[in-house]
Amino acid sequence: MKNLVMFGVLTLSLTACGDKGDSGTDRTADILALSGDSAAGETVYTANCSGCHGADGSGSDSFPAINGSAASDAFVNLVLDGAGSMPGFSSLGDQDIADVFAYISTL
Ligand code: HEC
């Protein structure tokens, strides 16, 4: 988990130099057009998200609850680019991100 967070922080600081808003916009539309598989998304979630948002997505004092959240423009952009202390996950595949939202929306 620590390595993943470090990787995320590194990715975020690298992408911060580029035009991350625009690069995210095309991918966001592609991701929203995919249909997610919640079973596959559980694996993505456990590996990348549960450390902060909790195994059941209910968050903690430091991290928001995301259980029940469906994919949207704003949320997909946030996952790609990061926000605040959340690292960006643009290294995940488009299908992985569609899958993880399919899973979160079932929590
Ligand atoms: C290092 C901790 C951390 C990890 C790992 C993490 N998040 Fe977050 N997440 C946050 C924080 C902090 C916020 C609040 C960001 C802000 O708006 O300042 C957040 C916000 C969100 C939100 C928006 C919630 C809302 O209602 O505004 C979504 C959706 C989300 N995360 C999904 C994910 C997904 C999907 C993953 C895994 C791919 C993930 N997060 C991994 C810390 C994390």
XYZ file of C-alpha atoms in Angstrom, residues 11-69:
59
model
C 2.580 10.166 -10.886
C 0.705 13.181 -9.606
C 3.800 15.350 -9.381
C 4.884 14.310 -12.877
C 1.504 14.970 -14.444
C 1.208 18.265 -12.577
C 3.699 19.729 -15.069
C 1.580 18.815 -18.091
C -1.858 19.874 -19.222
C -3.537 17.277 -17.105
C -7.021 18.754 -17.442
C -7.145 18.202 -21.186
C -5.467 14.827 -21.216
C -8.082 13.696 -18.714
C -11.069 14.921 -20.694
C -10.731 12.530 -23.642
C -10.087 9.587 -21.377
C -13.029 10.537 -19.187
C -15.434 10.314 -22.131
C -13.928 6.950 -23.157
C -14.242 5.610 -19.626
C -17.844 6.799 -19.232
C -18.724 5.007 -22.498
C -17.517 1.645 -21.143
C -19.690 -0.699 -19.170
C -17.996 -1.680 -15.933
C -17.743 -5.143 -14.421
C -18.202 -4.933 -10.663
C -16.491 -8.282 -9.936
C -13.333 -7.125 -11.740
C -13.720 -3.745 -10.073
C -13.534 -5.295 -6.625
C -9.951 -6.409 -7.358
C -9.007 -2.918 -8.591
C -10.689 -1.342 -5.553
C -8.981 -3.597 -3.018
C -5.556 -2.967 -4.546
C -5.851 0.806 -5.045
C -8.643 2.421 -3.071
C -9.591 0.502 0.063
C -6.507 1.688 1.988
C -8.034 5.173 2.225
C -11.746 4.743 1.533
C -12.120 1.525 3.573
C -13.007 -2.005 2.502
C -16.705 -1.075 2.396
C -16.186 2.392 0.915
C -17.481 4.130 4.024
C -14.346 6.262 4.439
C -12.915 7.500 7.741
C -12.265 10.769 9.565
C -9.655 11.665 6.928
C -11.185 10.215 3.764
C -14.666 10.654 2.283
C -17.184 7.839 1.927
C -17.543 6.783 -1.707
C -19.924 3.863 -1.321
C -22.784 4.097 -3.774
C -20.971 6.625 -6.012
